[in-house]
Short mmCIF file of C-alpha atoms and ligand atoms in Angstrom, two decimals:
data_model
loop_
_atom_site.label_atom_id
_atom_site.label_comp_id
_atom_site.label_asym_id
_atom_site.label_seq_id
_atom_site.Cartn_x
_atom_site.Cartn_y
_atom_site.Cartn_z
CA MET A 476 94.51 70.36 81.70
CA THR A 477 93.88 72.92 78.93
CA LYS A 478 96.56 75.61 78.79
CA PRO A 479 95.81 78.30 81.37
CA ILE A 480 95.08 81.89 80.41
CA VAL A 481 95.74 84.32 83.26
CA ARG A 482 95.69 88.07 83.56
CA PHE A 483 97.34 90.78 85.61
CA ALA A 484 95.04 93.78 85.85
CA PRO A 485 96.64 96.86 87.37
CA SER A 486 94.99 100.27 87.44
CA PRO A 487 97.18 102.97 85.86
CA THR A 488 96.71 105.31 88.82
CA GLY A 489 100.29 104.97 90.12
CA ARG A 490 103.54 103.11 89.56
CA LEU A 491 103.75 99.37 90.20
CA HIS A 492 104.87 98.55 93.74
CA VAL A 493 106.06 95.35 95.36
CA GLY A 494 102.49 94.34 96.25
CA ASN A 495 101.13 94.34 92.74
CA VAL A 496 104.36 93.02 91.25
CA ARG A 497 103.97 89.99 93.49
CA THR A 498 100.50 89.42 92.01
CA ALA A 499 101.90 89.90 88.51
CA LEU A 500 104.62 87.34 89.21
CA MET A 501 102.20 84.74 90.57
CA ASN A 502 100.31 85.01 87.28
CA VAL A 503 103.39 85.01 85.08
CA LEU A 504 105.09 82.12 86.87
CA PHE A 505 101.97 79.97 86.85
CA ALA A 506 101.43 80.67 83.13
CA GLN A 507 105.07 79.88 82.32
CA ALA A 508 105.03 76.73 84.43
CA GLU A 509 101.98 75.42 82.57
CA GLY A 510 102.81 76.73 79.09
CA GLY A 511 99.86 79.13 79.31
CA THR A 512 99.20 82.73 78.27
CA PHE A 513 99.72 85.85 80.35
CA VAL A 514 97.38 88.73 79.53
CA LEU A 515 98.08 92.30 80.63
CA ARG A 516 94.82 94.14 81.20
CA ILE A 517 94.85 97.82 82.02
CA ASP A 518 92.00 98.64 84.42
CA ASP A 519 91.44 102.25 83.46
CA THR A 520 87.68 102.64 83.88
CA ASP A 521 88.40 105.45 86.35
CA LEU A 522 89.12 107.99 83.64
CA ASP A 523 89.87 110.80 86.11
CA ARG A 524 92.64 109.01 87.97
CA SER A 525 94.15 106.92 85.15
CA THR A 526 96.96 108.41 83.09
CA ALA A 527 98.86 107.41 79.94
CA GLU A 528 102.16 107.96 81.82
CA TYR A 529 101.25 105.45 84.52
CA GLU A 530 100.09 102.99 81.88
CA GLN A 531 103.45 103.30 80.13
CA GLY A 532 105.16 103.00 83.53
CA ILE A 533 103.42 99.66 84.13
CA ARG A 534 104.60 98.33 80.78
CA ASP A 535 108.14 99.63 81.37
CA ASP A 536 108.35 98.13 84.87
CA LEU A 537 107.10 94.74 83.72
CA SER A 538 109.49 94.71 80.76
CA TRP A 539 112.36 95.66 83.05
CA LEU A 540 111.46 92.66 85.23
CA GLY A 541 111.61 90.46 82.15
CA VAL A 542 107.85 89.93 81.96
CA SER A 543 106.23 89.84 78.52
CA TRP A 544 102.58 89.40 77.70
CA GLY A 545 100.84 87.32 75.07
CA LYS A 546 97.98 89.80 74.80
CA THR A 547 97.13 93.20 76.22
CA PHE A 548 94.13 95.53 76.19
CA LYS A 549 92.63 98.31 78.22
CA GLN A 550 89.17 98.59 79.65
CA SER A 551 88.55 102.12 78.40
CA ASP A 552 88.41 100.66 74.85
CA ARG A 553 85.60 98.30 75.77
CA PHE A 554 82.74 100.33 77.21
CA GLY A 555 80.45 98.97 74.48
CA MET A 556 80.90 95.43 75.81
CA TYR A 557 80.19 96.53 79.37
CA ASP A 558 77.04 98.35 78.21
CA GLU A 559 75.83 95.15 76.54
CA ALA A 560 76.47 93.12 79.68
CA ALA A 561 74.68 95.74 81.80
CA ALA A 562 71.69 95.61 79.45
CA LYS A 563 71.60 91.83 79.80
CA LEU A 564 71.63 92.04 83.59
CA LYS A 565 68.94 94.74 83.59
CA ALA A 566 66.74 92.61 81.32
CA ALA A 567 67.14 89.71 83.76
CA GLY A 568 66.10 91.95 86.67
CA LEU A 569 69.55 91.57 88.21
CA LEU A 570 70.73 95.17 87.83
CA TYR A 571 68.40 97.72 89.38
CA ALA A 572 68.26 101.50 89.56
CA CYS A 573 68.79 103.19 92.94
CA TYR A 574 68.33 106.88 93.70
CA GLU A 575 69.65 107.37 97.23
CA THR A 576 72.29 110.07 97.65
CA SER A 577 75.50 109.15 99.47
CA ASP A 578 74.31 111.22 102.47
CA GLU A 579 71.10 109.24 102.62
CA LEU A 580 73.02 105.96 102.42
CA ASP A 581 75.39 107.12 105.17
CA ARG A 582 72.47 107.92 107.42
CA GLN A 583 70.87 104.53 106.78
CA ARG A 584 74.12 102.76 107.63
CA LYS A 585 74.49 104.74 110.84
CA LEU A 586 70.95 103.91 111.94
CA LEU A 587 71.55 100.21 111.29
CA ARG A 588 74.78 100.31 113.28
CA VAL A 589 73.09 102.04 116.20
CA ALA A 590 70.42 99.35 116.14
CA GLY A 591 73.21 96.75 116.30
CA LYS A 592 72.51 95.48 112.78
CA PRO A 593 75.01 94.98 109.94
CA PRO A 594 75.07 98.00 107.59
CA ILE A 595 73.60 96.20 104.60
CA TYR A 596 71.73 98.09 101.88
CA ASN A 597 67.96 97.71 102.46
CA ARG A 598 67.00 97.23 98.80
CA ALA A 599 64.34 99.94 99.09
CA ALA A 600 64.95 100.81 95.43
CA LEU A 601 63.61 97.42 94.36
CA GLU A 602 60.17 98.52 95.55
CA LEU A 603 60.06 101.74 93.50
CA THR A 604 57.29 101.99 90.91
CA ASP A 605 57.94 103.49 87.48
CA ALA A 606 56.03 106.61 88.52
CA GLU A 607 58.19 107.02 91.64
CA LYS A 608 61.35 106.60 89.58
CA SER A 609 60.18 109.24 87.11
CA ALA A 610 59.42 111.60 89.98
CA LEU A 611 62.90 111.10 91.44
CA GLU A 612 64.47 111.72 88.04
CA ALA A 613 62.36 114.83 87.62
CA GLU A 614 63.98 116.04 90.90
CA GLY A 615 67.30 115.85 89.03
CA ARG A 616 68.46 112.52 90.49
CA THR A 617 70.27 110.09 88.19
CA PRO A 618 70.29 106.44 89.15
CA HIS A 619 73.23 104.31 90.18
CA TRP A 620 72.84 100.61 89.53
CA ARG A 621 73.17 97.71 91.93
CA PHE A 622 73.56 94.01 91.19
CA LYS A 623 70.98 91.88 92.97
CA LEU A 624 72.87 89.25 94.94
CA SER A 625 71.23 85.86 95.42
CA GLY A 626 71.13 86.01 99.20
CA GLY A 627 72.34 82.39 99.24
CA THR A 628 75.90 81.13 99.59
CA VAL A 629 78.69 81.09 97.04
CA THR A 630 81.39 78.46 97.38
CA TRP A 631 84.53 77.71 95.46
CA HIS A 632 87.74 75.80 95.91
CA ASP A 633 90.42 78.46 96.13
CA LEU A 634 93.79 77.24 94.87
CA VAL A 635 95.53 78.94 97.80
CA ARG A 636 92.88 79.22 100.51
CA GLY A 637 91.03 75.92 100.02
CA GLU A 638 87.22 75.74 100.40
CA GLN A 639 85.64 79.18 100.51
CA THR A 640 82.05 79.99 101.38
CA ILE A 641 80.60 83.47 101.25
CA ASP A 642 77.21 84.20 102.75
CA MET A 643 75.80 86.62 100.20
CA SER A 644 73.05 87.75 102.58
CA SER A 645 75.76 89.40 104.68
CA LEU A 646 76.69 91.75 101.81
CA SER A 647 75.11 94.83 100.27
CA ASP A 648 74.15 94.51 96.64
CA PRO A 649 77.25 95.95 94.94
CA VAL A 650 77.00 99.13 92.86
CA LEU A 651 78.18 98.29 89.35
CA ILE A 652 77.44 101.64 87.66
CA ARG A 653 77.79 105.03 89.34
CA GLY A 654 75.28 107.89 89.08
CA ASP A 655 77.42 109.52 86.38
CA GLY A 656 77.21 106.35 84.27
CA SER A 657 80.81 105.24 84.93
CA TYR A 658 81.64 101.63 85.72
CA LEU A 659 83.18 100.43 88.93
CA TYR A 660 85.73 97.68 88.53
CA THR A 661 83.43 94.73 89.37
CA LEU A 662 81.43 94.26 86.15
CA PRO A 663 84.08 95.13 83.52
CA SER A 664 86.45 92.67 85.16
CA VAL A 665 83.95 89.82 84.83
CA VAL A 666 83.05 90.77 81.25
CA ASP A 667 86.74 90.81 80.29
CA ASP A 668 87.49 87.56 82.07
CA ILE A 669 84.68 85.90 80.11
CA GLU A 670 85.70 87.41 76.77
CA ALA A 671 89.43 86.63 77.23
CA GLU A 672 88.52 83.12 78.45
CA ILE A 673 90.58 83.59 81.59
CA THR A 674 90.99 80.20 83.25
CA HIS A 675 92.51 81.35 86.56
CA VAL A 676 91.98 84.61 88.43
CA ILE A 677 95.06 85.02 90.61
CA ARG A 678 95.00 88.10 92.84
CA GLY A 679 95.38 89.39 96.39
CA GLU A 680 93.15 88.17 99.18
CA ASP A 681 91.62 91.65 99.52
CA HIS A 682 89.44 90.49 96.61
CA VAL A 683 87.96 87.41 98.30
CA THR A 684 84.59 89.04 99.04
CA ASN A 685 84.49 90.55 95.55
CA SER A 686 84.87 87.06 94.22
CA GLY A 687 81.59 86.04 95.85
CA ALA A 688 79.72 88.79 93.98
CA GLN A 689 81.72 88.32 90.80
CA ILE A 690 81.00 84.59 90.70
CA GLU A 691 77.27 85.43 90.76
CA ILE A 692 77.83 87.91 87.92
CA PHE A 693 79.78 85.30 85.92
CA ARG A 694 76.86 82.90 86.31
CA ALA A 695 74.37 85.55 85.26
CA LEU A 696 76.30 86.37 82.09
CA SER A 697 77.75 83.10 80.80
CA ASP A 698 78.74 79.50 81.40
CA HIS A 699 82.37 80.48 81.84
CA LEU A 700 83.75 80.45 85.37
CA PRO A 701 87.49 80.66 86.06
CA GLU A 702 89.24 79.12 89.02
CA PHE A 703 90.37 81.47 91.77
CA ALA A 704 93.58 81.82 93.75
CA HIS A 705 93.79 84.56 96.38
CA THR A 706 97.26 85.16 97.73
CA PRO A 707 97.97 86.62 101.19
CA LEU A 708 98.96 90.25 101.29
CA LEU A 709 102.47 91.54 101.92
CA VAL A 710 103.49 93.01 105.26
CA GLY A 711 106.77 94.69 106.23
CA GLY A 712 109.66 92.93 107.93
CA ASP A 713 108.17 94.16 111.24
CA GLY A 714 104.87 92.44 110.43
CA LYS A 715 103.10 95.79 109.97
CA SER A 716 101.07 96.83 106.94
CA LEU A 717 103.08 98.16 104.02
CA SER A 718 100.27 100.35 102.71
CA LYS A 719 101.80 103.67 103.78
CA ARG A 720 105.24 102.74 102.48
CA LEU A 721 104.25 101.35 99.09
CA GLY A 722 105.17 104.64 97.37
CA SER A 723 108.81 104.13 98.25
CA LEU A 724 108.59 100.48 97.29
CA SER A 725 107.74 101.12 93.66
CA MET A 726 109.67 99.36 90.91
CA LEU A 727 110.88 102.76 89.77
CA GLU A 728 112.27 103.61 93.19
CA LEU A 729 113.93 100.22 93.73
CA ARG A 730 115.38 100.32 90.25
CA GLN A 731 116.83 103.78 90.90
CA GLN A 732 118.34 102.44 94.12
CA GLY A 733 120.23 99.91 92.02
CA ILE A 734 118.25 96.77 92.82
CA GLU A 735 118.42 94.19 90.01
CA PRO A 736 115.18 92.77 88.54
CA MET A 737 115.90 89.16 89.52
CA SER A 738 116.58 90.18 93.13
CA ILE A 739 113.06 91.62 93.33
CA ALA A 740 111.50 88.73 91.43
CA SER A 741 113.28 86.09 93.54
CA LEU A 742 112.25 87.71 96.81
CA LEU A 743 108.63 88.35 95.83
CA ALA A 744 108.20 84.87 94.37
CA LYS A 745 109.58 83.10 97.43
CA ILE A 746 108.41 84.99 100.51
CA GLY A 747 105.33 83.50 102.11
CA THR A 748 105.98 80.14 100.42
CA SER A 749 107.44 76.89 101.72
CA ASP A 750 110.55 77.41 99.54
CA ALA A 751 113.70 79.03 100.91
CA VAL A 752 114.24 82.65 99.88
CA GLU A 753 117.14 82.31 97.46
CA ILE A 754 118.33 84.06 94.36
CA ARG A 755 117.24 82.65 91.00
CA HIS A 756 118.70 84.01 87.81
CA SER A 757 115.66 83.82 85.54
CA LEU A 758 111.87 83.89 85.69
CA LYS A 759 112.01 80.48 84.02
CA ALA A 760 113.91 79.10 87.04
CA LEU A 761 111.28 80.59 89.36
CA ALA A 762 108.47 79.22 87.20
CA ASP A 763 109.96 75.71 87.37
CA GLU A 764 109.56 75.86 91.15
CA PHE A 765 106.13 77.50 91.23
CA ALA A 766 103.15 75.74 92.84
CA PHE A 767 100.01 77.14 94.47
CA THR A 768 100.34 74.47 97.15
CA LYS A 769 103.58 76.10 98.32
CA ILE A 770 101.88 79.43 99.11
CA GLY A 771 101.04 79.76 102.80
CA ARG A 772 97.99 81.44 104.33
CA ALA A 773 99.93 83.88 106.55
CA PRO A 774 100.91 87.32 105.23
CA ALA A 775 104.19 87.29 103.33
CA ARG A 776 106.94 89.36 104.98
CA PHE A 777 108.71 91.75 102.70
CA ASP A 778 111.90 93.10 104.26
CA GLU A 779 114.08 95.53 102.31
CA LYS A 780 117.12 94.17 104.13
CA ASP A 781 116.50 90.81 102.45
CA LEU A 782 116.33 92.59 99.13
CA THR A 783 119.75 94.20 99.60
CA ALA A 784 121.26 90.89 100.73
CA LEU A 785 119.77 89.03 97.76
CA ASN A 786 121.00 91.74 95.42
CA ALA A 787 124.54 91.36 96.76
CA LYS A 788 124.24 87.58 96.38
CA LEU A 789 123.05 87.96 92.81
CA LEU A 790 125.94 90.25 91.87
CA HIS A 791 128.46 87.89 93.47
CA GLU A 792 127.20 85.16 91.15
CA THR A 793 126.90 87.30 88.01
CA PRO A 794 129.44 86.55 85.25
CA TYR A 795 131.23 89.45 83.54
CA ALA A 796 129.46 88.76 80.24
CA ASP A 797 126.11 89.70 81.82
CA VAL A 798 127.27 93.10 83.10
CA LYS A 799 130.05 94.13 80.77
CA ASP A 800 128.04 96.96 79.23
CA ARG A 801 127.23 98.39 82.63
CA VAL A 802 130.53 98.33 84.52
CA PRO A 803 133.96 99.93 84.16
CA GLY A 804 137.18 97.92 84.01
CA ASP A 805 137.81 94.45 82.64
CA GLU A 806 136.83 90.93 83.61
CA ASP A 807 139.56 90.60 86.26
CA PHE A 808 138.40 93.83 87.85
CA TRP A 809 134.78 92.60 87.93
CA ASN A 810 135.68 89.18 89.29
CA ILE A 811 137.37 90.70 92.32
CA VAL A 812 135.06 93.64 92.90
CA ARG A 813 131.74 91.78 92.58
CA ALA A 814 132.30 90.01 95.91
CA ASN A 815 132.49 93.40 97.64
CA ILE A 816 129.42 95.20 96.32
CA GLU A 817 125.71 95.22 97.13
CA LYS A 818 124.66 97.32 94.15
CA ILE A 819 126.23 97.84 90.76
CA SER A 820 126.75 101.53 91.55
CA ASP A 821 129.02 100.56 94.50
CA ILE A 822 131.58 99.68 91.87
CA ASP A 823 132.20 103.39 91.26
CA ASP A 824 134.12 103.70 94.56
CA TRP A 825 136.48 100.95 93.45
CA ALA A 826 136.80 102.28 89.92
CA ASP A 827 137.70 105.74 91.21
CA ILE A 828 140.51 104.35 93.33
CA VAL A 829 141.83 101.65 91.05
CA LEU A 830 141.29 102.87 87.51
CA LYS A 831 141.97 106.60 87.84
CA PRO A 832 145.60 107.63 88.32
CA MET A 833 146.29 109.24 91.68
CA SER A 834 149.07 109.67 94.19
CA GLY A 835 148.23 108.67 97.73
CA GLU A 836 148.89 110.69 100.86
CA ILE A 837 152.07 109.91 102.74
CA ALA A 838 152.97 111.79 105.93
CA ALA A 839 156.67 112.57 106.46
CA GLU A 840 156.95 110.09 109.33
CA ASP A 841 155.48 107.29 107.17
CA LYS A 842 157.75 107.72 104.13
CA ALA A 843 160.35 105.14 105.17
CA PHE A 844 157.63 102.75 106.32
CA CYS A 845 155.89 102.93 102.95
CA GLU A 846 159.21 102.46 101.16
CA THR A 847 159.75 99.25 103.14
CA ALA A 848 156.33 98.11 102.02
CA ALA A 849 157.11 98.94 98.36
CA GLU A 850 160.36 96.97 98.52
CA PHE A 851 158.64 93.95 99.99
CA LEU A 852 155.96 93.71 97.30
CA PRO A 853 156.52 90.80 94.90
CA ALA A 854 156.23 91.29 91.13
CA LYS A 855 152.92 89.42 91.11
CA VAL A 856 150.33 90.25 93.74
CA THR A 857 148.18 87.31 94.87
CA PRO A 858 145.26 87.11 97.34
CA GLU A 859 147.83 86.28 100.05
CA THR A 860 150.15 89.22 99.42
CA TRP A 861 148.42 91.68 101.71
CA GLY A 862 148.57 89.28 104.69
CA SER A 863 152.26 88.58 104.21
CA LEU A 864 153.01 92.27 103.68
CA ILE A 865 151.35 93.13 107.00
CA ALA A 866 153.16 90.30 108.82
CA HIS A 867 156.46 91.41 107.33
CA LEU A 868 155.98 95.08 108.24
CA LYS A 869 154.89 94.22 111.75
CA ALA A 870 158.04 92.17 112.31
CA GLU A 871 160.31 94.73 110.65
CA THR A 872 158.96 97.91 112.22
CA GLY A 873 157.15 96.88 115.39
CA ARG A 874 154.13 98.91 114.28
CA LYS A 875 150.65 97.57 114.98
CA GLY A 876 146.96 98.48 114.69
CA LYS A 877 146.15 101.76 113.01
CA GLY A 878 149.77 102.83 112.74
CA LEU A 879 150.39 99.72 110.69
CA PHE A 880 147.36 99.76 108.36
CA MET A 881 146.43 103.38 107.92
CA PRO A 882 149.56 104.71 106.20
CA LEU A 883 149.27 101.90 103.66
CA ARG A 884 145.57 102.51 103.05
CA LEU A 885 146.19 106.24 102.64
CA ALA A 886 149.12 105.74 100.29
CA LEU A 887 147.35 103.14 98.17
CA THR A 888 143.81 104.55 98.05
CA GLY A 889 144.01 108.16 99.25
CA GLN A 890 141.18 107.38 101.67
CA GLN A 891 140.85 106.46 105.33
CA HIS A 892 137.95 104.07 104.70
CA GLY A 893 137.01 101.81 101.90
CA PRO A 894 137.09 98.36 100.42
CA SER A 895 139.12 95.53 101.86
CA MET A 896 142.84 95.97 101.24
CA ASP A 897 143.68 92.42 100.19
CA ASP A 898 141.34 92.75 97.19
CA MET A 899 142.42 96.34 96.62
CA LEU A 900 146.09 95.44 96.46
CA GLN A 901 145.35 92.71 93.94
CA LEU A 902 143.37 95.10 91.76
CA LEU A 903 146.10 97.71 91.81
CA GLY A 904 148.79 95.21 90.90
CA ALA A 905 152.44 95.44 91.92
CA ASP A 906 153.55 98.35 89.70
CA LYS A 907 150.75 100.74 90.64
CA ALA A 908 150.96 99.79 94.30
CA LYS A 909 154.73 100.33 94.45
CA ALA A 910 154.47 103.69 92.75
CA ARG A 911 151.76 104.89 95.11
CA LEU A 912 153.70 103.67 98.14
CA ARG A 913 156.56 105.84 96.89
CA GLY A 914 154.29 108.87 96.57
CA GLN A 915 154.24 108.78 92.76
CA ALA A 916 151.05 109.24 90.72
CA ALA A 917 149.92 105.92 89.20
N1 LIG B 745 92.38 96.47 88.99
C1 LIG B 745 92.12 95.55 90.06
C2 LIG B 745 93.12 95.80 91.17
O1 LIG B 745 94.19 96.33 90.89
C3 LIG B 745 92.23 94.14 89.54
C4 LIG B 745 91.85 93.09 90.50
C5 LIG B 745 91.73 91.75 89.79
O2 LIG B 745 92.78 91.17 89.53
O3 LIG B 745 90.62 91.32 89.50
O4 LIG B 745 92.85 95.54 92.31
#
């Protein structure tokens, strides 16, 4: 097989969210698996809604995820190419001028629905004579332009969905150019896919019907036709649509919450596939396991709880060298703390208690008890020390439950709640622990 060329084509009208990052990953992983090229295309033909900040946000989010692109361009730089393609379609009689207002089209659709017919555009504009068109333009109407679908069937072998057949007679001729001359997404996408020699169009299954029309446009413009893979959409852990929640599931938001890039990438690459959802430490590792045949047809469930759990798992497996610029303390501190955190920022609670000098709280009635504890502590604290300390104190003093644990926790950490004490004691070490148990700052 020739090396694939794929593209991810977000619109810079918002930040990237888990839905479009999943599409990006499918493209990146397939390209990496096959030694192909990943193209980043910015779909900014909607000049009113696209912004430079969102475009930069897309690049930042992808870079943060570890995704790089072999080539990038934006559609707003290429209107000349789209104009040429439109001229070619017009010359072939495949792109025709329509003058109906949106109110008129609404009314037509309503009438068709009432009559029990599908609301398909009636192609009245195809019958207009030049004189009628001039008269309409003299009224101040500017045309929008529709692509004339074949009315036959379009079939392709989808790499995820298998054989697909679209009955083109069940669709309205799509508008490619609006009345104000601006392009909808449909034509520029095909023109770019031809020019960039895209071999595989990998995108969400909300584009399946588009693909029918776009395949006819490909055929009208060139001999180039990519393969298609339409992946099922994401739903929430409850099986419900994520559409209303996507704002809070942006890369920016998740990143601010302290989720690591490979936690997101691992989850999005694996959900909805026949592979187990497990942490992988690099995109390369995910790419090695990528196959279209593993992607199921059912919606992929995205549950934030899984993301937190995977993030914890990832941190537990992360060596000090990979985080040393981001965390306080030394390697020993990290090796103990990492098993207790879900997010890197959780480490602050531990650092505050262990690394900053403090004197714990000891009530008058607990002074002797804490002194007994201090005396018992060996010079070197091991993972077993806490257990033997508790057993010893229980036997010596008869205390149990809260009366046994709480004075120690308060003396050693200054807090009623917090991380597990066996790890905490080890992190403090014998000297600090003894001092705190004696009410001294350490
Ligand atoms: N800009 C389009 C979207 O975000 C691209 C779809 C495609 O990949 O062709 O839906």
